[in-house]
Coordinates of C-alpha atoms in Angstrom, one line a residue:
X1 CA 143.3 80.7 130.4
X2 CA 140.9 83.1 131.9
X3 CA 137.7 84.0 130.0
X4 CA 135.8 87.0 131.3
X5 CA 132.0 86.6 131.5
X6 CA 129.5 88.9 129.8
X7 CA 128.4 92.0 131.7
X8 CA 124.9 91.8 130.2
X9 CA 122.8 89.2 128.5
X10 CA 123.7 88.6 124.9
X11 CA 122.7 86.0 122.3
X12 CA 125.2 83.2 121.8
X13 CA 126.1 82.2 118.2
X14 CA 124.0 79.8 116.3
X15 CA 124.4 76.2 117.5
X16 CA 126.1 77.1 120.8
X17 CA 124.3 76.7 124.2
X18 CA 125.9 77.6 127.5
X19 CA 124.5 78.3 130.8
X20 CA 127.4 80.6 131.7
X21 CA 127.2 84.1 130.1
X22 CA 130.0 83.6 127.6
X23 CA 128.2 84.7 124.4
X24 CA 130.8 87.4 123.7
X25 CA 133.6 84.9 123.9
X26 CA 132.0 82.5 121.5
X27 CA 131.2 85.3 119.1
X28 CA 134.9 86.3 119.1
X29 CA 135.9 82.7 118.5
X30 CA 133.5 82.5 115.6
X31 CA 135.0 85.7 114.1
X32 CA 138.5 84.4 114.5
X33 CA 139.7 87.2 116.7
X34 CA 139.0 86.5 120.3
X35 CA 139.4 89.5 122.6
X36 CA 139.5 89.9 126.3
X37 CA 141.1 86.3 126.8
X38 CA 143.9 86.1 129.3
X39 CA 146.4 83.3 128.8
X40 CA 148.6 82.3 131.6
X41 CA 151.9 80.9 130.4
X42 CA 155.4 81.9 129.0
X43 CA 154.7 81.3 125.2
X44 CA 154.5 84.3 122.9
X45 CA 152.1 82.4 120.7
X46 CA 149.7 79.7 121.3
X47 CA 151.1 76.3 120.6
X48 CA 148.0 74.3 121.0
X49 CA 144.4 74.8 120.3
X50 CA 142.5 76.0 117.3
X51 CA 144.6 79.1 116.7
X52 CA 147.8 77.2 116.6
X53 CA 146.3 74.8 114.1
X54 CA 145.0 77.7 112.0
X55 CA 148.4 79.3 112.0
X56 CA 150.2 76.1 111.1
X57 CA 147.7 75.6 108.2
X58 CA 148.3 79.0 107.0
X59 CA 152.1 78.5 107.1
X60 CA 151.7 75.3 105.1
X61 CA 149.4 77.1 102.7
X62 CA 152.0 79.8 102.1
X63 CA 154.7 77.2 101.5
X64 CA 152.5 75.4 99.0
X65 CA 151.8 78.6 97.2
X66 CA 155.5 79.4 97.0
X67 CA 156.1 75.9 95.6
X68 CA 153.3 76.4 93.1
X69 CA 154.7 79.7 92.1
X70 CA 158.1 78.2 91.6
X71 CA 156.7 75.4 89.5
X72 CA 154.7 77.8 87.5
X73 CA 157.9 79.9 86.9
X74 CA 159.8 76.9 85.8
X75 CA 156.9 75.9 83.5
X76 CA 157.0 79.4 82.0
X77 CA 160.8 79.3 81.6
X78 CA 160.5 75.9 79.9
X79 CA 157.7 77.2 77.6
X80 CA 159.9 80.2 76.7
X81 CA 162.8 77.9 75.8
X82 CA 160.5 75.7 73.8
X83 CA 159.1 78.7 72.0
X84 CA 162.6 80.0 71.3
X85 CA 163.6 76.6 70.0
X86 CA 160.5 76.5 67.9
X87 CA 161.3 80.0 66.5
X88 CA 164.9 78.9 65.7
X89 CA 163.6 75.8 64.0
X90 CA 161.1 77.9 62.1
X91 CA 163.9 80.3 61.2
X92 CA 166.0 77.5 59.9
X93 CA 163.1 76.1 57.9
X94 CA 162.3 79.7 56.6
X95 CA 165.9 80.1 55.6
X96 CA 165.8 76.9 53.6
X97 CA 162.5 77.9 52.1
X98 CA 163.8 81.4 51.3
X99 CA 166.6 79.9 49.3
X100 CA 164.1 77.8 47.4
X101 CA 161.8 80.9 46.9
X102 CA 164.7 83.0 45.7
X103 CA 165.7 80.5 43.1
X104 CA 162.1 80.2 42.0
X105 CA 161.8 84.0 42.0
X106 CA 164.8 84.2 39.8
X107 CA 163.2 81.7 37.4
X108 CA 159.9 83.4 37.6
X109 CA 161.5 86.8 37.0
X110 CA 163.1 85.4 33.9
X111 CA 159.8 84.0 32.7
X112 CA 158.1 87.4 33.6
X113 CA 160.6 89.3 31.6
X114 CA 159.9 87.0 28.7
X115 CA 156.2 87.4 29.2
X116 CA 156.6 91.2 29.4
X117 CA 158.5 91.3 26.2
X118 CA 155.8 89.1 24.6
X119 CA 153.1 91.3 26.0
X120 CA 154.8 94.4 24.7
X121 CA 154.9 92.8 21.3
X122 CA 151.3 91.6 21.5
X123 CA 149.9 94.7 23.4
X124 CA 148.5 96.7 20.4
X125 CA 146.9 93.6 18.9
X126 CA 145.5 92.6 22.3
X127 CA 144.1 96.2 22.8
X128 CA 142.5 96.1 19.4
X129 CA 141.1 92.7 20.0
X130 CA 139.7 93.7 23.3
X131 CA 138.1 96.8 21.8
X132 CA 136.7 94.7 19.0
X133 CA 135.4 92.2 21.5
X134 CA 133.8 94.9 23.6
X135 CA 132.2 96.5 20.5
X136 CA 130.9 93.1 19.3
X137 CA 129.7 92.3 22.8
X138 CA 127.8 95.6 23.0
X139 CA 126.3 95.0 19.6
X140 CA 125.3 91.5 20.7
X141 CA 123.8 92.8 23.8
X142 CA 121.9 95.5 21.9
X143 CA 120.6 93.0 19.4
X144 CA 119.6 90.7 22.1
X145 CA 117.7 93.5 23.8
X146 CA 116.1 94.5 20.5
X147 CA 115.2 90.9 19.7
X148 CA 113.6 90.6 23.2
X149 CA 111.7 93.8 22.7
X150 CA 110.6 92.8 19.2
X151 CA 109.6 89.4 20.5
X152 CA 107.6 91.1 23.2
X153 CA 106.0 93.4 20.7
X154 CA 105.2 90.5 18.4
X155 CA 103.6 88.6 21.3
X156 CA 101.6 91.7 22.2
X157 CA 100.5 92.3 18.6
X158 CA 99.5 88.7 18.3
X159 CA 97.4 89.1 21.5
X160 CA 95.9 92.3 20.1
X161 CA 95.2 90.6 16.8
X162 CA 93.5 87.7 18.5
X163 CA 91.5 90.2 20.6
X164 CA 90.6 92.3 17.6
X165 CA 89.6 89.3 15.7
X166 CA 87.4 88.2 18.5
X167 CA 85.9 91.7 18.8
X168 CA 85.5 92.0 15.1
X169 CA 83.6 88.7 15.0
X170 CA 81.4 89.8 17.9
X171 CA 80.7 93.1 16.2
X172 CA 80.0 91.5 12.9
X173 CA 77.4 89.3 14.6
X174 CA 75.9 92.2 16.4
X175 CA 75.9 94.3 13.2
X176 CA 74.1 91.5 11.3
X177 CA 71.6 91.3 14.1
X178 CA 71.1 95.1 14.1
X179 CA 70.9 95.5 10.3
X180 CA 73.6 98.2 10.1
X181 CA 73.5 98.4 6.2
X182 CA 69.8 99.2 6.3
X183 CA 70.3 101.8 9.0
X184 CA 73.2 103.4 7.0
X185 CA 70.9 103.6 4.0
X186 CA 68.2 105.3 6.1
X187 CA 70.8 107.6 7.8
X188 CA 71.8 109.0 4.4
X189 CA 75.2 110.3 5.5
X190 CA 78.7 109.1 6.2
X191 CA 79.3 106.5 8.9
X192 CA 81.8 108.8 10.6
X193 CA 79.1 111.4 11.0
X194 CA 76.7 109.0 12.5
X195 CA 79.4 107.7 14.9
X196 CA 80.3 111.3 15.9
X197 CA 76.6 112.1 16.5
X198 CA 76.1 109.0 18.6
X199 CA 79.2 109.7 20.7
X200 CA 77.8 113.2 21.4
X201 CA 74.6 111.9 23.0
X202 CA 74.1 112.4 26.7
X203 CA 73.0 109.8 29.2
X204 CA 69.3 110.7 28.7
X205 CA 69.3 110.6 24.9
X206 CA 71.1 107.3 24.8
X207 CA 68.0 105.6 26.4
X208 CA 65.4 107.1 24.1
X209 CA 63.0 104.8 22.2
X210 CA 62.3 105.0 18.4
X211 CA 59.1 106.9 19.1
X212 CA 60.9 109.5 21.1
X213 CA 63.6 109.9 18.4
X214 CA 60.8 110.3 15.8
X215 CA 59.1 113.0 17.8
X216 CA 62.4 114.8 18.3
X217 CA 63.3 114.6 14.6
X218 CA 59.8 115.8 13.6
X219 CA 60.3 118.8 16.0
X220 CA 63.6 119.7 14.5
X221 CA 62.3 119.4 11.0
X222 CA 59.4 121.7 11.8
X223 CA 61.8 124.2 13.5
X224 CA 64.0 124.1 10.4
X225 CA 61.1 124.7 8.0
X226 CA 59.9 127.6 10.2
X227 CA 63.3 129.2 10.2
X228 CA 64.0 128.7 6.4
X229 CA 60.4 129.8 5.4
X230 CA 59.2 132.2 8.1
X231 CA 55.9 132.9 6.2
X232 CA 55.0 129.2 6.0
X233 CA 53.3 127.8 2.9
X234 CA 52.7 131.4 1.6
X235 CA 56.5 132.1 1.5
X236 CA 57.5 133.2 -2.0
X237 CA 60.9 131.4 -1.8
X238 CA 59.4 128.0 -0.8
X239 CA 59.8 125.4 -3.6
X240 CA 56.6 123.8 -4.9
X241 CA 57.8 120.3 -3.9
X242 CA 58.1 121.5 -0.2
X243 CA 54.7 123.2 -0.4
X244 CA 53.1 120.1 -1.9
X245 CA 54.6 117.8 0.8
X246 CA 53.4 120.2 3.6
X247 CA 49.9 120.2 2.2
X248 CA 50.0 116.4 2.0
X249 CA 51.1 116.2 5.6
X250 CA 48.2 118.4 6.6
X251 CA 45.4 117.4 4.3
X252 CA 46.4 113.9 3.1
X253 CA 44.6 110.6 3.8
X254 CA 45.3 108.3 6.8
X255 CA 46.4 109.2 10.2
X256 CA 48.5 112.2 10.9
X257 CA 51.4 110.2 12.3
X258 CA 51.5 107.9 9.2
X259 CA 51.3 110.9 6.9
X260 CA 54.2 112.6 8.7
X261 CA 56.4 109.5 8.7
X262 CA 55.7 108.7 5.0
X263 CA 56.5 112.3 3.9
X264 CA 59.4 112.8 6.3
X265 CA 62.3 111.5 4.0
X266 CA 61.0 113.3 0.9
X267 CA 60.5 116.6 2.9
X268 CA 64.0 116.3 4.4
X269 CA 65.5 115.7 1.0
X270 CA 63.6 118.6 -0.6
X271 CA 64.6 121.0 2.2
X272 CA 68.2 119.7 2.0
X273 CA 68.3 120.4 -1.8
X274 CA 66.9 123.9 -1.3
X275 CA 69.5 124.6 1.5
X276 CA 72.3 123.3 -0.7
X277 CA 71.1 125.6 -3.6
X278 CA 71.0 128.5 -1.2
X279 CA 74.5 127.6 0.1
X280 CA 75.8 127.7 -3.5
X281 CA 74.1 131.0 -4.1
X282 CA 75.4 132.5 -0.9
X283 CA 78.9 131.1 -1.6
X284 CA 78.8 132.8 -5.0
X285 CA 77.6 136.0 -3.3
X286 CA 80.4 135.7 -0.7
X287 CA 83.0 135.3 -3.5
X288 CA 81.7 138.4 -5.2
X289 CA 81.8 140.3 -1.9
X290 CA 85.3 139.1 -1.3
X291 CA 86.3 140.3 -4.8
X292 CA 84.7 143.6 -4.1
X293 CA 86.4 143.8 -0.7
X294 CA 89.7 143.0 -2.3
X295 CA 89.2 145.7 -4.9
X296 CA 88.0 148.2 -2.3
X297 CA 91.0 147.3 -0.1
X298 CA 93.4 147.8 -3.0
X299 CA 91.8 151.2 -3.7
X300 CA 91.9 152.0 0.0
X301 CA 95.6 151.1 0.1
X302 CA 96.2 153.3 -3.0
X303 CA 94.3 156.1 -1.5
X304 CA 96.1 155.8 1.8
X305 CA 99.4 155.8 -0.1
X306 CA 98.3 158.8 -2.0
X307 CA 97.2 160.5 1.2
X308 CA 100.5 159.7 2.8
X309 CA 102.4 161.1 -0.2
X310 CA 100.1 164.2 -0.2
X311 CA 100.7 164.6 3.6
X312 CA 104.4 164.3 3.0
X313 CA 104.2 166.9 0.2
X314 CA 102.0 169.1 2.4
X315 CA 104.4 168.8 5.3
X316 CA 107.3 169.7 3.0
X317 CA 105.4 172.7 1.6
X318 CA 104.4 173.7 5.1
X319 CA 108.0 173.5 6.2
X320 CA 109.2 175.6 3.3
X321 CA 106.3 178.0 3.8
X322 CA 107.2 178.3 7.5
X323 CA 110.8 179.0 6.6
X324 CA 109.8 181.6 4.0
X325 CA 107.5 183.4 6.5
X326 CA 110.1 183.4 9.2
X327 CA 112.7 184.7 6.8
X328 CA 110.4 187.5 5.6
X329 CA 109.4 188.4 9.1
X330 CA 113.1 188.4 10.1
X331 CA 113.9 190.8 7.3
X332 CA 111.1 193.1 8.3
X333 CA 112.4 192.9 11.9
X334 CA 115.9 193.9 10.8
X335 CA 114.6 196.8 8.6
X336 CA 112.4 197.9 11.5
X337 CA 115.5 197.9 13.8
X338 CA 117.5 199.9 11.2
X339 CA 114.8 202.5 10.6
X340 CA 114.1 203.0 14.3
X341 CA 117.8 203.5 15.1
X342 CA 118.4 205.8 12.1
X343 CA 115.4 208.0 12.9
X344 CA 115.8 208.8 16.6
X345 CA 114.7 205.5 18.2
X346 CA 116.6 203.1 20.5
X347 CA 115.9 200.0 18.6
X348 CA 112.9 197.9 17.6
X349 CA 112.1 194.3 16.7
X350 CA 109.4 191.8 15.9
X351 CA 108.5 188.8 18.0
X352 CA 106.9 186.0 15.9
X353 CA 106.8 182.5 17.5
X354 CA 106.0 179.7 15.1
X355 CA 102.4 178.6 15.6
X356 CA 101.3 175.0 15.8
X357 CA 100.4 173.5 12.5
X358 CA 96.7 173.1 11.9
X359 CA 95.3 169.6 12.0
X360 CA 92.3 170.4 9.8
X361 CA 92.8 171.8 6.2
X362 CA 90.0 174.3 6.8
X363 CA 91.5 175.5 10.1
X364 CA 93.3 178.9 10.0
X365 CA 97.0 179.0 10.4
X366 CA 97.3 182.3 12.2
X367 CA 100.7 183.9 13.0
X368 CA 100.9 186.3 15.9
X369 CA 103.5 189.1 15.2
X370 CA 104.2 191.4 18.1
X371 CA 106.1 194.7 17.4
X372 CA 108.5 195.7 20.3
X373 CA 110.8 198.7 20.8
X374 CA 113.0 200.2 23.4
X375 CA 111.8 203.4 25.2
X376 CA 115.2 204.3 26.3
X377 CA 118.8 203.3 25.7
X378 CA 119.8 200.0 27.4
X379 CA 116.3 198.9 28.3
X380 CA 114.6 195.7 27.2
X381 CA 112.1 195.6 24.4
X382 CA 108.5 196.6 25.3
X383 CA 105.5 195.2 23.2
X384 CA 103.3 197.6 21.3
X385 CA 100.2 196.9 23.5
X386 CA 102.0 198.1 26.6
X387 CA 100.6 201.4 27.8
X388 CA 102.2 204.3 25.7
X389 CA 101.2 207.6 24.0
X390 CA 99.4 207.6 20.7
X391 CA 102.1 209.7 18.9
X392 CA 104.8 207.1 19.7
X393 CA 102.7 204.3 18.5
X394 CA 101.9 206.1 15.2
X395 CA 105.6 206.8 14.8
X396 CA 106.5 203.2 15.3
X397 CA 103.6 202.2 13.0
X398 CA 105.1 204.4 10.2
X399 CA 108.5 202.8 10.6
X400 CA 107.0 199.3 10.7
X401 CA 105.1 200.0 7.5
X402 CA 108.2 201.3 5.9
X403 CA 110.2 198.3 7.1
X404 CA 107.6 195.9 5.6
X405 CA 107.8 197.8 2.3
X406 CA 111.6 197.7 2.3
X407 CA 111.7 194.0 3.2
X408 CA 109.1 193.2 0.5
X409 CA 110.6 195.1 -2.4
X410 CA 112.9 192.4 -3.7
X411 CA 113.7 194.4 -6.9
X412 CA 110.0 194.5 -8.1
X413 CA 107.8 197.5 -8.5
X414 CA 105.7 198.2 -5.4
X415 CA 103.1 200.7 -4.4
X416 CA 102.6 201.8 -0.8
X417 CA 99.2 203.3 0.0
X418 CA 98.8 205.3 3.3
X419 CA 95.8 206.7 5.0
X420 CA 95.7 209.6 7.6
X421 CA 99.5 209.9 7.7
X422 CA 100.7 212.0 10.6
X423 CA 97.3 212.3 12.3
X424 CA 98.8 212.1 15.9
X425 CA 102.4 213.2 15.0
X426 CA 104.1 216.4 16.1
X427 CA 105.9 218.8 13.7
X428 CA 109.3 217.1 13.9
X429 CA 107.8 213.6 13.6
X430 CA 105.8 214.7 10.6
X431 CA 108.9 215.9 8.9
X432 CA 110.7 212.6 9.7
X433 CA 107.7 210.5 8.5
X434 CA 107.4 212.2 5.1
X435 CA 111.3 212.2 4.7
X436 CA 111.3 208.6 5.5
X437 CA 108.7 207.8 2.9
X438 CA 110.5 209.9 0.3
X439 CA 113.8 208.1 1.0
X440 CA 112.1 204.7 0.7
X441 CA 110.5 205.7 -2.6
X442 CA 113.8 207.1 -4.1
X443 CA 116.0 204.4 -2.8
X444 CA 114.0 201.3 -3.6
X445 CA 111.7 202.5 -6.4
X446 CA 108.5 202.3 -4.4
X447 CA 105.6 204.4 -5.3
X448 CA 104.1 206.0 -2.1
X449 CA 100.4 207.2 -2.2
X450 CA 99.1 208.8 0.9
X451 CA 95.8 210.5 2.0
X452 CA 96.7 213.4 4.2
X453 CA 94.9 216.1 6.2
X454 CA 95.3 219.8 5.5
X455 CA 97.9 220.4 8.2
X456 CA 100.2 217.9 6.5
X457 CA 100.2 220.0 3.2
X458 CA 103.5 221.9 3.7
X459 CA 105.4 218.8 4.6
X460 CA 103.9 216.7 1.8
X461 CA 104.6 219.4 -0.9
X462 CA 108.3 219.5 0.1
X463 CA 108.7 215.8 0.1
X464 CA 106.5 214.5 -2.6
X465 CA 106.8 214.4 -6.4
X466 CA 103.2 215.2 -6.8
X467 CA 100.6 216.6 -4.4
X468 CA 96.9 216.5 -5.3
X469 CA 94.6 218.6 -3.1
X470 CA 90.9 217.8 -3.2
X471 CA 88.6 220.7 -2.3
X472 CA 85.0 220.9 -1.2
X473 CA 83.6 224.2 0.3
X474 CA 80.5 222.7 2.0
X475 CA 78.6 219.5 2.4
X476 CA 75.7 220.9 0.4
X477 CA 77.7 220.9 -2.8
X478 CA 77.1 217.7 -4.8
X479 CA 80.6 217.8 -6.4
X480 CA 84.0 218.8 -5.3
X481 CA 85.8 221.9 -6.5
X482 CA 88.5 221.5 -9.1
X483 CA 91.6 219.9 -7.4
X484 CA 94.9 221.6 -7.0
X485 CA 97.9 219.6 -8.2
X486 CA 101.3 220.6 -7.1
X487 CA 104.0 218.5 -8.8
X488 CA 107.8 218.5 -9.0
X489 CA 110.1 217.0 -11.5
X490 CA 113.8 217.6 -12.0
X491 CA 113.5 217.3 -15.8
X492 CA 112.2 220.7 -16.9
X493 CA 111.6 219.8 -20.6
X494 CA 109.3 216.9 -19.6
X495 CA 107.3 219.1 -17.3
X496 CA 106.7 221.7 -20.0
X497 CA 105.5 219.2 -22.5
X498 CA 103.3 217.7 -19.9
X499 CA 101.8 221.1 -19.1
X500 CA 101.1 221.7 -22.8
X501 CA 99.3 218.5 -23.1
X502 CA 97.3 219.1 -20.0
X503 CA 96.4 222.7 -21.1
X504 CA 95.3 221.4 -24.5
X505 CA 93.1 218.8 -23.0
X506 CA 91.4 221.1 -20.5
X507 CA 91.3 224.4 -22.4
X508 CA 93.1 226.2 -19.5
X509 CA 96.5 227.5 -19.1
X510 CA 98.8 225.7 -16.6
X511 CA 101.4 227.7 -14.7
X512 CA 104.7 225.8 -14.8
X513 CA 107.6 226.7 -12.4
X514 CA 110.5 224.6 -13.2
X515 CA 112.2 225.5 -10.0
X516 CA 109.4 224.2 -7.7

């Protein structure tokens, strides 16, 4: 075997010392894989030495492992056979037990069927019994809870009773020590009033001494007397007892404090009696006032009801009056339209909106009526105050007056009085105006009386039944000249008799022309 030496210095493994540089060889031996070793011989593998022993040990180890594995396999096979035998034994035992169980199950099934039949028979009774049991159990539980609650309340009341008794005993002792009966007598009122008054004290007042309370009471009494009797002892309404006690407090014997304390109860009692008397008097006065108020209220309700009825009646009357006014104005408008169309016009009407009703009885209820007419065929109505000539306005005024007369006739006797008729009318319009008035008078029985100028005389004589001409030659004459009367009547005999009567009365002869 040839071992090559190290080319350079190297450290040998631990525990190895060698003077020759063979550290690499020893390191390879330690790792189990020597390299660079040259063996001189004809064996493919080493047969001696450490490597051979290691390989032999490894071969023996592999053989032992194989033997162990075979033994382990045999053990597993044996365990499997034992387990299989155990299972077979358990199956045989289970088969035997199964037969027993089946026989027992048959017996138990028979018993179960009998029990089911018995349960079916006893089911309703059992359900009722269970329901009764639950109800009774619930009642028992409720009564037990109620008993526990009442027992607790009883114990609590007993504790409260004992505590109240102890407190009552303590208060009785304190009351006896304080002299409550004497204090109540001095208080002069109910115990509840005193308790309420004491509970209303603030922290400062609850620490006052008797002297401080006395000065406060004296101050309140003086203030009360001053308010009840503003004029003091000279007040006319002050009772003599109060006046006497006040003089005694001022001019009596002894010290002032002693006098005030000695007269305080009597003075309080006297003032209280006076105030109670005044309270009764004022209560009586209040009752009288309430009675008067009730009567006044009743009268007021009646008056309000009467006012409401009167307002309703006035409203109904106003409504009826409004309807009547509108109906009358509508008739006048229709007559105005007819007259204007029949006597050369193109149509006329009246515009009369209903005014708002007055809120005050003394306020005027003024209706605004606006005459309108057409100036040519097909045009809209134009109000009278639109710019136009005077003759046209006078013509429309004549027709409007005639329309009002026609609409107001209603079968009664009317008299139409005209002034300055035809003042601004032309010849044709004058003829139409007098003809219109004549037609109105003859058709509807309306007496037309008109004051005319001299230039209207020919038209008036032809159209009127009687024409009276008043004559006055100059303004210097105090009286007019005898009037000229031109009359016409279709009944000749009546005219002749009237002429004879007139001639007999005046002493003059009257010329009668039956034809005109």
